[in-house]
Coordinates of C-alpha atoms in Angstrom, one line a residue:
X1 CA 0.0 0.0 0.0
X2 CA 1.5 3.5 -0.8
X3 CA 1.2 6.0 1.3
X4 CA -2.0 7.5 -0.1
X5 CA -4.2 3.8 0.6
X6 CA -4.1 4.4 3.6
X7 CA -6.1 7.3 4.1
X8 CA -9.2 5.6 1.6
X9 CA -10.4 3.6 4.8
X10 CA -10.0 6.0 6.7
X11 CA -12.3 8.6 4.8
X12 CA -15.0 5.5 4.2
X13 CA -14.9 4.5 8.1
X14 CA -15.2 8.9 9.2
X15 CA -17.8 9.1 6.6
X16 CA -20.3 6.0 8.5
X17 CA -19.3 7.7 11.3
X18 CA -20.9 11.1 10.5
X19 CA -24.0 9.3 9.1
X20 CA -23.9 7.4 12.8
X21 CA -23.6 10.3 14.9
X22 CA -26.8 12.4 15.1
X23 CA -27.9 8.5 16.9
X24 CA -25.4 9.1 19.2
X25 CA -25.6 12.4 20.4
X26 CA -29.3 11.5 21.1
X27 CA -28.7 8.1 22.7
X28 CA -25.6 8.8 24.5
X29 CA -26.3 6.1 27.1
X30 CA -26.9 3.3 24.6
X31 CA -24.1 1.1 25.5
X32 CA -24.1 -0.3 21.9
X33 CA -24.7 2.7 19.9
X34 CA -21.3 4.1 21.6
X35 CA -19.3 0.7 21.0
X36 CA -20.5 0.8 17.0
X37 CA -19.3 4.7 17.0
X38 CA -16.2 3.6 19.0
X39 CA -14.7 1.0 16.6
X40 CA -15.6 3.1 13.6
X41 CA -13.6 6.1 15.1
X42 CA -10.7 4.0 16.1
X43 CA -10.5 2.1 13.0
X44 CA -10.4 5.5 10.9
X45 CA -7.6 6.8 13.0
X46 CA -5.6 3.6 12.7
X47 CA -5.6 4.1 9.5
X48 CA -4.8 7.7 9.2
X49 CA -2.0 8.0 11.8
X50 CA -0.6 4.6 10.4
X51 CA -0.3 6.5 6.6
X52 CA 3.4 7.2 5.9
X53 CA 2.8 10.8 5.8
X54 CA 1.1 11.1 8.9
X55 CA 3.9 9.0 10.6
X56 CA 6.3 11.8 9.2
X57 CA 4.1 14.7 9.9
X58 CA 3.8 13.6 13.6
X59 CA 7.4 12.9 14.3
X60 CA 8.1 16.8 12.9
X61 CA 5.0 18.0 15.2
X62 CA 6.5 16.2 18.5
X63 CA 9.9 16.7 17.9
X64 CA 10.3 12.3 18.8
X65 CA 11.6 10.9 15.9
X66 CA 9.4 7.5 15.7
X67 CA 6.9 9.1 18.5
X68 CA 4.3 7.8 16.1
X69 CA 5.1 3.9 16.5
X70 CA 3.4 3.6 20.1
X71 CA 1.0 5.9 19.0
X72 CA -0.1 3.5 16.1
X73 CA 0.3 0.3 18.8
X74 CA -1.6 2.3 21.1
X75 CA -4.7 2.7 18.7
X76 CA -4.5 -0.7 17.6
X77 CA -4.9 -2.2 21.3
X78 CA -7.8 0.6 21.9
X79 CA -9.5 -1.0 18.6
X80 CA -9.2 -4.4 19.7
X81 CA -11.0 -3.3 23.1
X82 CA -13.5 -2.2 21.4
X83 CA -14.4 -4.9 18.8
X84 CA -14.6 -7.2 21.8
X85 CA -16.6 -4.7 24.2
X86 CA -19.0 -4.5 21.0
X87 CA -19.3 -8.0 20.6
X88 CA -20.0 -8.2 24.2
X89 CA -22.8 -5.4 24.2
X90 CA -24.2 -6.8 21.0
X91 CA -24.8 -10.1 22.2
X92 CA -26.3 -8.5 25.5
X93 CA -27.6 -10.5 28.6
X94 CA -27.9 -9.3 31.9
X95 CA -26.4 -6.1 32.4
X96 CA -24.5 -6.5 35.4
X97 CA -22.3 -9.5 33.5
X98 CA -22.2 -7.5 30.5
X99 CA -20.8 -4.4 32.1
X100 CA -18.2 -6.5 34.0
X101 CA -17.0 -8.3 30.9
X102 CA -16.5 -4.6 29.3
X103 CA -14.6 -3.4 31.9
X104 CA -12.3 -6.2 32.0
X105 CA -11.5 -6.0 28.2
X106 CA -11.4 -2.5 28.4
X107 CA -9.1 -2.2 31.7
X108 CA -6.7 -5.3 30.0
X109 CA -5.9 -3.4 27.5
X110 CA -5.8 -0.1 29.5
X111 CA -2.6 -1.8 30.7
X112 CA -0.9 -3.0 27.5
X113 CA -1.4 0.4 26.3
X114 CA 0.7 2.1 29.6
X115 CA 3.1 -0.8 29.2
X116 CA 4.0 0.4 25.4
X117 CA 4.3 3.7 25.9
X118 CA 6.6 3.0 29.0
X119 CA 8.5 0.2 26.8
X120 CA 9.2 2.5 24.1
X121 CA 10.8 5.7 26.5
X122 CA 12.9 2.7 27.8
X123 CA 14.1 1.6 24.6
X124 CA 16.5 3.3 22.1
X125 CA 15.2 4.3 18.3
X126 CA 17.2 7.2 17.0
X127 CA 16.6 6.6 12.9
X128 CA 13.5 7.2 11.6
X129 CA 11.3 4.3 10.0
X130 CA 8.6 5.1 8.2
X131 CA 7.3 1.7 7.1
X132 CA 9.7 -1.0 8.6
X133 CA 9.7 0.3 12.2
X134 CA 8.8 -3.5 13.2
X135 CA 11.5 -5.6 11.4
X136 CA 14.3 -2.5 11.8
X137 CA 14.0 -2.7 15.7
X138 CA 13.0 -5.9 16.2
X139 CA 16.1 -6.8 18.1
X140 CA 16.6 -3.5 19.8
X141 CA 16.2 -3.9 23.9
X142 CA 12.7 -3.0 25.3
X143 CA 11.5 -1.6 21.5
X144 CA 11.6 -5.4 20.4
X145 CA 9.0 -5.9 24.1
X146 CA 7.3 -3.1 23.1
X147 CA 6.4 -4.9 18.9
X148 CA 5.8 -8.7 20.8
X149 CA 3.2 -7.2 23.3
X150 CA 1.4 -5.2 20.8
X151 CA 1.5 -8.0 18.0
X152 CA 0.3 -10.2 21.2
X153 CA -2.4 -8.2 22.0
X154 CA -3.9 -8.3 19.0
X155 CA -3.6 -11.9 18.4
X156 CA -5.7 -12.5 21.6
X157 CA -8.1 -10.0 20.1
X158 CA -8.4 -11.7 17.1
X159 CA -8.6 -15.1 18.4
X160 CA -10.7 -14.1 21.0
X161 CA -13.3 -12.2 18.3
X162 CA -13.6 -15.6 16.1
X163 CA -14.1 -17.6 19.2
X164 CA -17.2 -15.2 20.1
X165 CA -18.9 -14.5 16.8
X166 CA -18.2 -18.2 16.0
X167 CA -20.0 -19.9 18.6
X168 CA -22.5 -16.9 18.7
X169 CA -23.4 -17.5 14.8
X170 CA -23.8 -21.1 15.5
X171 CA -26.9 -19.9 17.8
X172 CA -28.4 -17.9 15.3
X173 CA -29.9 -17.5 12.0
X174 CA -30.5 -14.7 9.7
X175 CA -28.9 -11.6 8.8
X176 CA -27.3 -11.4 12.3
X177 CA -25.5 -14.8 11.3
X178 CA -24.7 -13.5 8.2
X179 CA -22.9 -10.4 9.9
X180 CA -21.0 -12.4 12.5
X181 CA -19.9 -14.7 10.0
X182 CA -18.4 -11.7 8.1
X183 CA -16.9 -10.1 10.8
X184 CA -15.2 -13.8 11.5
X185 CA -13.8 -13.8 7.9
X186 CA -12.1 -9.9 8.9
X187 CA -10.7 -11.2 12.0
X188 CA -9.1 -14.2 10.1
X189 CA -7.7 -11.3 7.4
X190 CA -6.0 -9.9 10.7
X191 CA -4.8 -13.1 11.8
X192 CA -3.0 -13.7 8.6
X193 CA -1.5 -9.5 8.9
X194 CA -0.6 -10.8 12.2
X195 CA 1.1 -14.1 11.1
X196 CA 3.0 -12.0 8.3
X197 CA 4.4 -9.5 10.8
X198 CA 5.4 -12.4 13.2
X199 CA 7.0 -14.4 10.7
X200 CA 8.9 -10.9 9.7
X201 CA 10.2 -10.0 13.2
X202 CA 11.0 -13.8 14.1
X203 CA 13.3 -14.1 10.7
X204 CA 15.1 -10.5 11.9
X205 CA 15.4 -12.5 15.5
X206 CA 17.4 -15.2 12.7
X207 CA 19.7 -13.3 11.0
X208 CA 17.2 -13.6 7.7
X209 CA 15.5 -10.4 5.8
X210 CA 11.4 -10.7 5.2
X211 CA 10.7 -7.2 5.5
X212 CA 8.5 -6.7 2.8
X213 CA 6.2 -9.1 4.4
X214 CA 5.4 -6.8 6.9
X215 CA 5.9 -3.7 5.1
X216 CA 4.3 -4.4 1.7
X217 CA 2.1 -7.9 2.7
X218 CA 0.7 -7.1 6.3
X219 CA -0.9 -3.3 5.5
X220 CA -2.9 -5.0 2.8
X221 CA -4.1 -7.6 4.7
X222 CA -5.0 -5.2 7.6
X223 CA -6.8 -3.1 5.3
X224 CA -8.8 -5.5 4.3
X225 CA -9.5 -6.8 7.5
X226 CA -10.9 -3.6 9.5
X227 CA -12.9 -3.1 6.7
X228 CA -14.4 -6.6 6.0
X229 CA -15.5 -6.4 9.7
X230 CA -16.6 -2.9 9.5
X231 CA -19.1 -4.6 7.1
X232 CA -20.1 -7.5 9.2
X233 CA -20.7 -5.1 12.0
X234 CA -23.5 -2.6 9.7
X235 CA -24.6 -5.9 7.7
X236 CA -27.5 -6.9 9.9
X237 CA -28.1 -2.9 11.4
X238 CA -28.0 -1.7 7.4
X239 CA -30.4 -5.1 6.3
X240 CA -32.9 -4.1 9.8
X241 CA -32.9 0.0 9.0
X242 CA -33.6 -1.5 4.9
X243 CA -36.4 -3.7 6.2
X244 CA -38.1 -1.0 8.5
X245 CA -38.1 1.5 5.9
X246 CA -39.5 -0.8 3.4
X247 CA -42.0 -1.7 6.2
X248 CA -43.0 1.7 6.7
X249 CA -43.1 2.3 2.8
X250 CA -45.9 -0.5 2.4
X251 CA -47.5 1.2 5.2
X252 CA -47.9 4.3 3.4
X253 CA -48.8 2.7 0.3
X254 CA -51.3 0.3 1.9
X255 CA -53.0 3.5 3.4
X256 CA -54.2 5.1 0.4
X257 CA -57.5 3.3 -0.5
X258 CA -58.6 4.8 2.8
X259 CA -56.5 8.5 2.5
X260 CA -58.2 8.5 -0.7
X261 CA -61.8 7.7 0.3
X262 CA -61.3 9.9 2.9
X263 CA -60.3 13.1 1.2
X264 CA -62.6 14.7 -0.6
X265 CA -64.8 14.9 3.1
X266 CA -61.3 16.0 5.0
X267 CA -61.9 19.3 6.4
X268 CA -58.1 20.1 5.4
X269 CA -57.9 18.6 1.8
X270 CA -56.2 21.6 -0.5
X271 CA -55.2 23.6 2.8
X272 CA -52.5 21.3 4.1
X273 CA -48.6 22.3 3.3
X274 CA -47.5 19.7 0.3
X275 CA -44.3 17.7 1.6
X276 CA -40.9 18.0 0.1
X277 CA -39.7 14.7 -1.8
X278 CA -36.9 14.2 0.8
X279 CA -39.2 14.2 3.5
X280 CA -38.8 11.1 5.9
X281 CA -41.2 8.3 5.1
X282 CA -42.0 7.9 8.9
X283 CA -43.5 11.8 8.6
X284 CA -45.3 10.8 5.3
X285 CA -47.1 7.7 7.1
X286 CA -47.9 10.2 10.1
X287 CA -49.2 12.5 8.4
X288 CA -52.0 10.4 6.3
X289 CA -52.6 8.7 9.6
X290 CA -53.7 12.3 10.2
X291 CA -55.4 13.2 7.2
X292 CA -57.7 10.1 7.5
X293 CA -58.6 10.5 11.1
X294 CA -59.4 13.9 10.0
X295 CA -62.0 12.8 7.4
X296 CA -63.3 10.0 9.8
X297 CA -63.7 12.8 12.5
X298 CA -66.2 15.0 10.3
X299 CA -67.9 11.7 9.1
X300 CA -68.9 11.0 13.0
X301 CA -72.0 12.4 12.5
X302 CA -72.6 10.0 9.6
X303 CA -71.5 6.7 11.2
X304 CA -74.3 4.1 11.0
X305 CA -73.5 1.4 13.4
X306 CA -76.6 -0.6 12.0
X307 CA -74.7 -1.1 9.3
X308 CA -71.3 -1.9 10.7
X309 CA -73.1 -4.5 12.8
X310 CA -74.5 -5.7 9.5
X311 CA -71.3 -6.0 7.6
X312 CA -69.4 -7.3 10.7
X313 CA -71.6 -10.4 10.5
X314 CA -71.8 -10.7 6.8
X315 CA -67.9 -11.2 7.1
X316 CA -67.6 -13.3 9.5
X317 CA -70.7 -15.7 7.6
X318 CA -68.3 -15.1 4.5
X319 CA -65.2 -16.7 5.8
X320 CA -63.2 -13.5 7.3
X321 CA -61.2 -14.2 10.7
X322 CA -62.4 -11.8 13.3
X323 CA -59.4 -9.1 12.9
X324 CA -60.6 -8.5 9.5
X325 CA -64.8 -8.5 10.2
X326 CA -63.8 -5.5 12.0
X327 CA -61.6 -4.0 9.4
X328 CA -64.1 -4.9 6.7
X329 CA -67.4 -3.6 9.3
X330 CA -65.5 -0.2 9.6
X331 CA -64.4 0.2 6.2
X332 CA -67.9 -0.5 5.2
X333 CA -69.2 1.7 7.7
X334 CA -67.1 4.9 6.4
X335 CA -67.9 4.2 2.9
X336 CA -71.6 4.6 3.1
X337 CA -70.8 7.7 5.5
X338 CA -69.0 8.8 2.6
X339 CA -72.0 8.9 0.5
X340 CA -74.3 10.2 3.2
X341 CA -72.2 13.3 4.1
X342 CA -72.1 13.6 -0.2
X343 CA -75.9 13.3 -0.2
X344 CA -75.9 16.1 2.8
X345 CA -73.7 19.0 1.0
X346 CA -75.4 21.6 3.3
X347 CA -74.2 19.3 6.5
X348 CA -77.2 19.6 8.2
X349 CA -76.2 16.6 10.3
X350 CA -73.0 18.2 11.2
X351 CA -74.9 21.8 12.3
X352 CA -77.3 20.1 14.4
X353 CA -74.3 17.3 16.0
X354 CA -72.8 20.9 16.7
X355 CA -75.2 23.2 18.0
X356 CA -76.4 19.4 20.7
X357 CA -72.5 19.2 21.9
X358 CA -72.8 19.5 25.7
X359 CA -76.4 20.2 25.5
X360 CA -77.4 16.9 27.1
X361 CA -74.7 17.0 29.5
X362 CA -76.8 16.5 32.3
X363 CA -79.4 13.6 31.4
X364 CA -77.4 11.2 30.3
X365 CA -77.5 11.7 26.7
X366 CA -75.1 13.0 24.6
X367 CA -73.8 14.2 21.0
X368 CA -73.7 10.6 19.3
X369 CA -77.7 9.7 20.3
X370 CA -78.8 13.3 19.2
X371 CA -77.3 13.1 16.3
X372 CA -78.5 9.2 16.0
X373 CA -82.4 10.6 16.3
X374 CA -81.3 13.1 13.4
X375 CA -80.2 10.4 10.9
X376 CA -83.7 9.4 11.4
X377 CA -85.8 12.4 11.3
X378 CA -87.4 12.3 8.3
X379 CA -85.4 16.1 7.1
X380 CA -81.9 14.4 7.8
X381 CA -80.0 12.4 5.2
X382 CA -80.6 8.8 5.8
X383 CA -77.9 6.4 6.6
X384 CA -77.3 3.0 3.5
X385 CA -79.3 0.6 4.3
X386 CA -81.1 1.9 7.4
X387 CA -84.8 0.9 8.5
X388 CA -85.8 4.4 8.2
X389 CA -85.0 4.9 4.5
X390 CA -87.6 6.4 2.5
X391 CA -88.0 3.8 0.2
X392 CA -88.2 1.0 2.4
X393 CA -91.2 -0.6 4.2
X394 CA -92.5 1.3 7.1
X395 CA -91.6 -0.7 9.7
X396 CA -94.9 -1.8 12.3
X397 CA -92.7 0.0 15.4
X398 CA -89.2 1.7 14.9
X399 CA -86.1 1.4 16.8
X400 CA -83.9 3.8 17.0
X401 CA -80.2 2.8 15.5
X402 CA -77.5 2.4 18.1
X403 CA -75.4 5.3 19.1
X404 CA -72.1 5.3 16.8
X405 CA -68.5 4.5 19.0
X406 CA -67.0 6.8 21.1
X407 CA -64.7 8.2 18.7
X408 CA -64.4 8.1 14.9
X409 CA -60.3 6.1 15.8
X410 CA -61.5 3.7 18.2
X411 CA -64.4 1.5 17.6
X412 CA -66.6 -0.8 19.7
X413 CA -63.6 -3.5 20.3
X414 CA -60.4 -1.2 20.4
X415 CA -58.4 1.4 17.9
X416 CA -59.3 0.8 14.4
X417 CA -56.5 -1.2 12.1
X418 CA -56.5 1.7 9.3
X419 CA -54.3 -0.4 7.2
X420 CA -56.6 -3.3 7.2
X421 CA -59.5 -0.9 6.6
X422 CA -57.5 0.3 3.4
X423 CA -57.0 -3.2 1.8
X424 CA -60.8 -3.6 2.6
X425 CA -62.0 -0.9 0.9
X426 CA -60.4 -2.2 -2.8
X427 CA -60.6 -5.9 -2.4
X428 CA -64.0 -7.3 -0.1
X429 CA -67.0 -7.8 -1.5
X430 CA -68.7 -6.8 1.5
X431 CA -67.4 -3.3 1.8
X432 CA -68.7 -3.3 -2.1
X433 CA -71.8 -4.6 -1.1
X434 CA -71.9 -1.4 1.3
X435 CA -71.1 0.8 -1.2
X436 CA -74.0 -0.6 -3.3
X437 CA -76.4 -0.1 -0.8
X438 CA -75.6 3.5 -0.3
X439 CA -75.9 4.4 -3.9
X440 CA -79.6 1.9 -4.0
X441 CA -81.5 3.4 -0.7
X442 CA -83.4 0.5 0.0
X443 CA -82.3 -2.0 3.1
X444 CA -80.7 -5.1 2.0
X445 CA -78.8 -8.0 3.1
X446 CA -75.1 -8.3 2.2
X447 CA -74.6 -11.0 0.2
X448 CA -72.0 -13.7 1.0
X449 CA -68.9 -14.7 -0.6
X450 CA -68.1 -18.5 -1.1
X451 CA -64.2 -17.9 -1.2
X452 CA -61.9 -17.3 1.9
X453 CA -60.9 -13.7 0.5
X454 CA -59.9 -11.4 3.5
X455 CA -58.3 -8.0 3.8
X456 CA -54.8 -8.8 5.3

C-alpha cells in the first residue's frame, strides 16, 4: 500500500461515522450505539495516523523521531478493546455480567497500552522508520518488548473475536448470522496480517531479511480486514434500517385506499402544506394517519352502526377471521358515510351534532344519540341501508339505530386497524356490497362470498 491507501479507509470509516452520529448524540447512554461509533472512530484513525505521511508529519509535530510507532500500537490495542466490548454489548444478557466483561477487556488493554508507551521511552530508536519500524527494531532492547506485546495483543483480540462471533453465529440464523460470519472472515484477514508480521520479526530475530512481508504484505491484509468487519458489524443494522423503511413504505402505500376515500370529506384537503420529496417516510405515514382521522372525525355524524353490525356479521358468515370482520365492518361503515355526508352537502347533520355538543350534559345523553335521532328524522339524510330509509317498508314499530362508537379512531372493540380498513376498501366484497347499498337506498342483506378472500 502506498502511502495515499491508507487514508481511503480512513475517509469510508469517518464518513459511517458522520451518518452514525446524530444516533449518538441523542442516545448517548446506549451502550451499543457508543461501542459501533467507537470501533468506527478508532479504525479511521488507525488508519490515518498509520499513513506514511502522517507517521512523518507527527514525528516533525513532537519533535520524537518514531513518536508515532506507540501511538499506532496504542490505537490498535484501543480498537481491539472495542471490537470485543462491542461484541459483548451486542450479544447483551444481563447487564450487570455484560458491564463487567466490558470493563475487563477495556481495563486489559488499558494496561498493555501504559506498558507500550513505557517500553518505548525505555528503549532506544534514533533513525526514523517510516514503514519497517517493526522488522528495523525488532532486536533492539525494550523496542523489540514493546512490537511482541502489541502483536500479542492483537492476536488475543483476534482469536478471542472468532471464538465469540463463532459460537455466537452457530446460535443464530439470519442476517445477524450472516454479519458475524463476516466479521469472522475480517478477523481471520488480521490473523493472517498478524502471522506475516510475526513471521517478519522472528526471521530478523534469525539473521534472515522478510521485510516486505510486513511492510508491503501485512498493511494489505489489515486493510482488508478492518474493513471486511466494519461490514459485518453494519450488515444486519444496514439489512434491519432497509427492512423497516421498506416496512414503513408499504405502510404508506397500503393507506391510500382509505386516504383517498377519505379526502374529498377532510376538512383540510387543498389547505394542508405539500411535503418535500426528501421528506422522511415515517412523517409521510404520520401524516396520512392524520389526514384520514381527519375525514373519519367530520364523518362522525354520519357513522351508522346498524350497518357496521351488519357488515361485521356478513364477514364473518363469508369466511373472514375476526381481525378483518372489524376492518371490513368499519371500512364499510365509512364508505356509506361517505356517500351520506355527499348526499348532505349543506351538513345539516353536522350543524345540528354541533349546536347538541354538551347540550345533554346532564341527562345522560349525549352528541352521538342526538345526532343518532337526526339520521332518522325524516329532514336528515338517511344512513345506507337503514330501517328508516324512504323507500323501504315502514316498519310496524321503529327502533332507534345504536349510538355510533365513542370516537371516529377507536371503535366498539379497540383502535381501528387503518391499514386493514385500506386493503378492505379495494378488495372485499362486502365493503362493495356497502357501497351498493348506499348508492340503492333501500335495506338489504349483504350477500356472502363462497371464497376465503380477506383483507390482510
Amino acid at each position: 500500500m502506498d502511502g495515499s491507501s491508507y487514508y481511503l479507509p480512513a475517509v469510508a470509516m469517518t464518513a459511517v461515522l458522520a451518518v452514525k452520529g446524530p444516533s449518538l448524540l441523542r442516545s448517548w447512554r446506549d451502550p451499543l450505539l457508543r461501542s459501533v461509533c467507537s470501533v468506527l472512530a478508532l479504525t479511521a484513525l488507525v488508519f490515518f495516523f498509520a499513513a506514511p505521511p502522517t507517521i512523518a508529519e507527527v514525528n516533525d509535530i513532537l519533535g520524537v523521531t518514531n513518536v508515532s510507532a506507540p501511538l499506532v500500537y496504542c490505537l490498535l490495542s484501543a480498537f481491539s478493546a472495542a471490537c470485543l466490548v462491542l461484541i459483548v454489548n451486542w450479544r447483551g444478557g444481563p447487564p450487570e455480567l455484560t458491564r463487567r466483561m466490558s470493563r475487563r477487556w477495556i481495563s486489559g488493554y488499558g494496561v498493555v497500552i501504559v506498558a507500550l508507551v513505557v517500553l518505548f521511552a525505555l528503549g532506544d530508536a534514533p533513525v526514523e522508520r517510516l514503514r519497517d519500524f517493526d522488522t528495523y527494531y525488532a532486536r533492539e532492547p525494550y523496542v523489540r518488548e514493546m512490537i511482541v506485546l502489541y502483536l500479542g495483543a492483537l492476536a488475543v483480540a483476534g482469536v478471542a473475536m472468532n471464538v465469540m462471533c463463532g459460537r455466537w453465529a452457530l446460535q443464530v440464523q439470519g442476517r445477524l448470522r450472516a454479519g458475524l460470519l463476516i466479521i469472522v472472515a475480517g478477523h481471520v484477514c488480521n490473523i493472517a496480517y498478524l502471522t506475516t508480521k510475526f513471521t517478519a520479526v522472528v526471521a530478523r530475530w534469525n539473521g534472515g531479511n522478510l521485510d516486505h512481508l510486513s511492510s508491503d504484505v501485512a498493511p494489505g491484509l489489515a486493510a482488508a480486514g478492518a474493513q471486511i468487519s466494519a461490514v459485518g458489524f453494519c450488515f444486519p443494522l444496514a439489512c434491519q434500517r432497509a427492512g423497516d423503511t421498506w416496512s414503513t413504505w408499504s405502510t404508506y402505500r397500503r393507506l391510500g385506499p382509505l386516504w383517498r376515500e377519505l379526502r374529498p370529506v377532510s376538512p383540510y384537503a387543498g389547505r394542508a402544506v405539500r411535503m418535500s420529496w426528501w421528506s422522511p417516510v415515517e412523517l409521510r405515514v404520520t401524516r396520512r394517519q392524520s389526514d384520514i382521522h381527519d375525514g373519519m372525525l367530520s364523518l362522525y355524524p354520519y357513522f351508522d352502526a346498524d350497518l357496521r353490525a351488519r357488515a361485521h356479521d356478513a364477514a364473518l358468515a363469508a369466511g373472514s377471521g375476526p381481525a378483518d370482520a372489524r376492518a371490513e365492518a368499519d371500512a364499510a361503515m365509512v364508505a356509506a358515510a361517505v356517500r351520506a355526508r355527499a348526499a348532505d352537502p349543506e351538513g345539516r347533520l353536522i350543524d345540528f351534532a354541533m349546536t347538541q355538543t354538551g347540550t345533554r350534559a346532564g341527562t345522560g345523553t349525549g352528541v352521538a344519540a342526538e345526532a343518532t335521532a337526526a339520521a332518522n328524522s325524516p329532514r336528515s339524510p338517511q344512513f345506507p341501508g337503514s330501517a328508516s330509509s324512504p323507500d323501504s317498508p315502514a316498519p310496524a314499530a321503529p327502533s332507534p339505530v345504536p349510538p355510533p362508537p365513542a370516537s371516529p379512531a377507536v371503535g366498539v372493540e379497540g383502535p381501528r386497524d387503518l391499514v386493514r380498513m385500506s386493503l378492505a376498501l379495494r378488495r372485499s366484497p362486502v365493503v362493495a356490497a356497502a357501497q351498493g347499498l348506499s348508492a340503492a337506498g333501500p335495506r338489504s342483506e349483504f350477500p356472502e362470498r363462497t371464497g376465503q378472500e380477506g383483507t390482510g
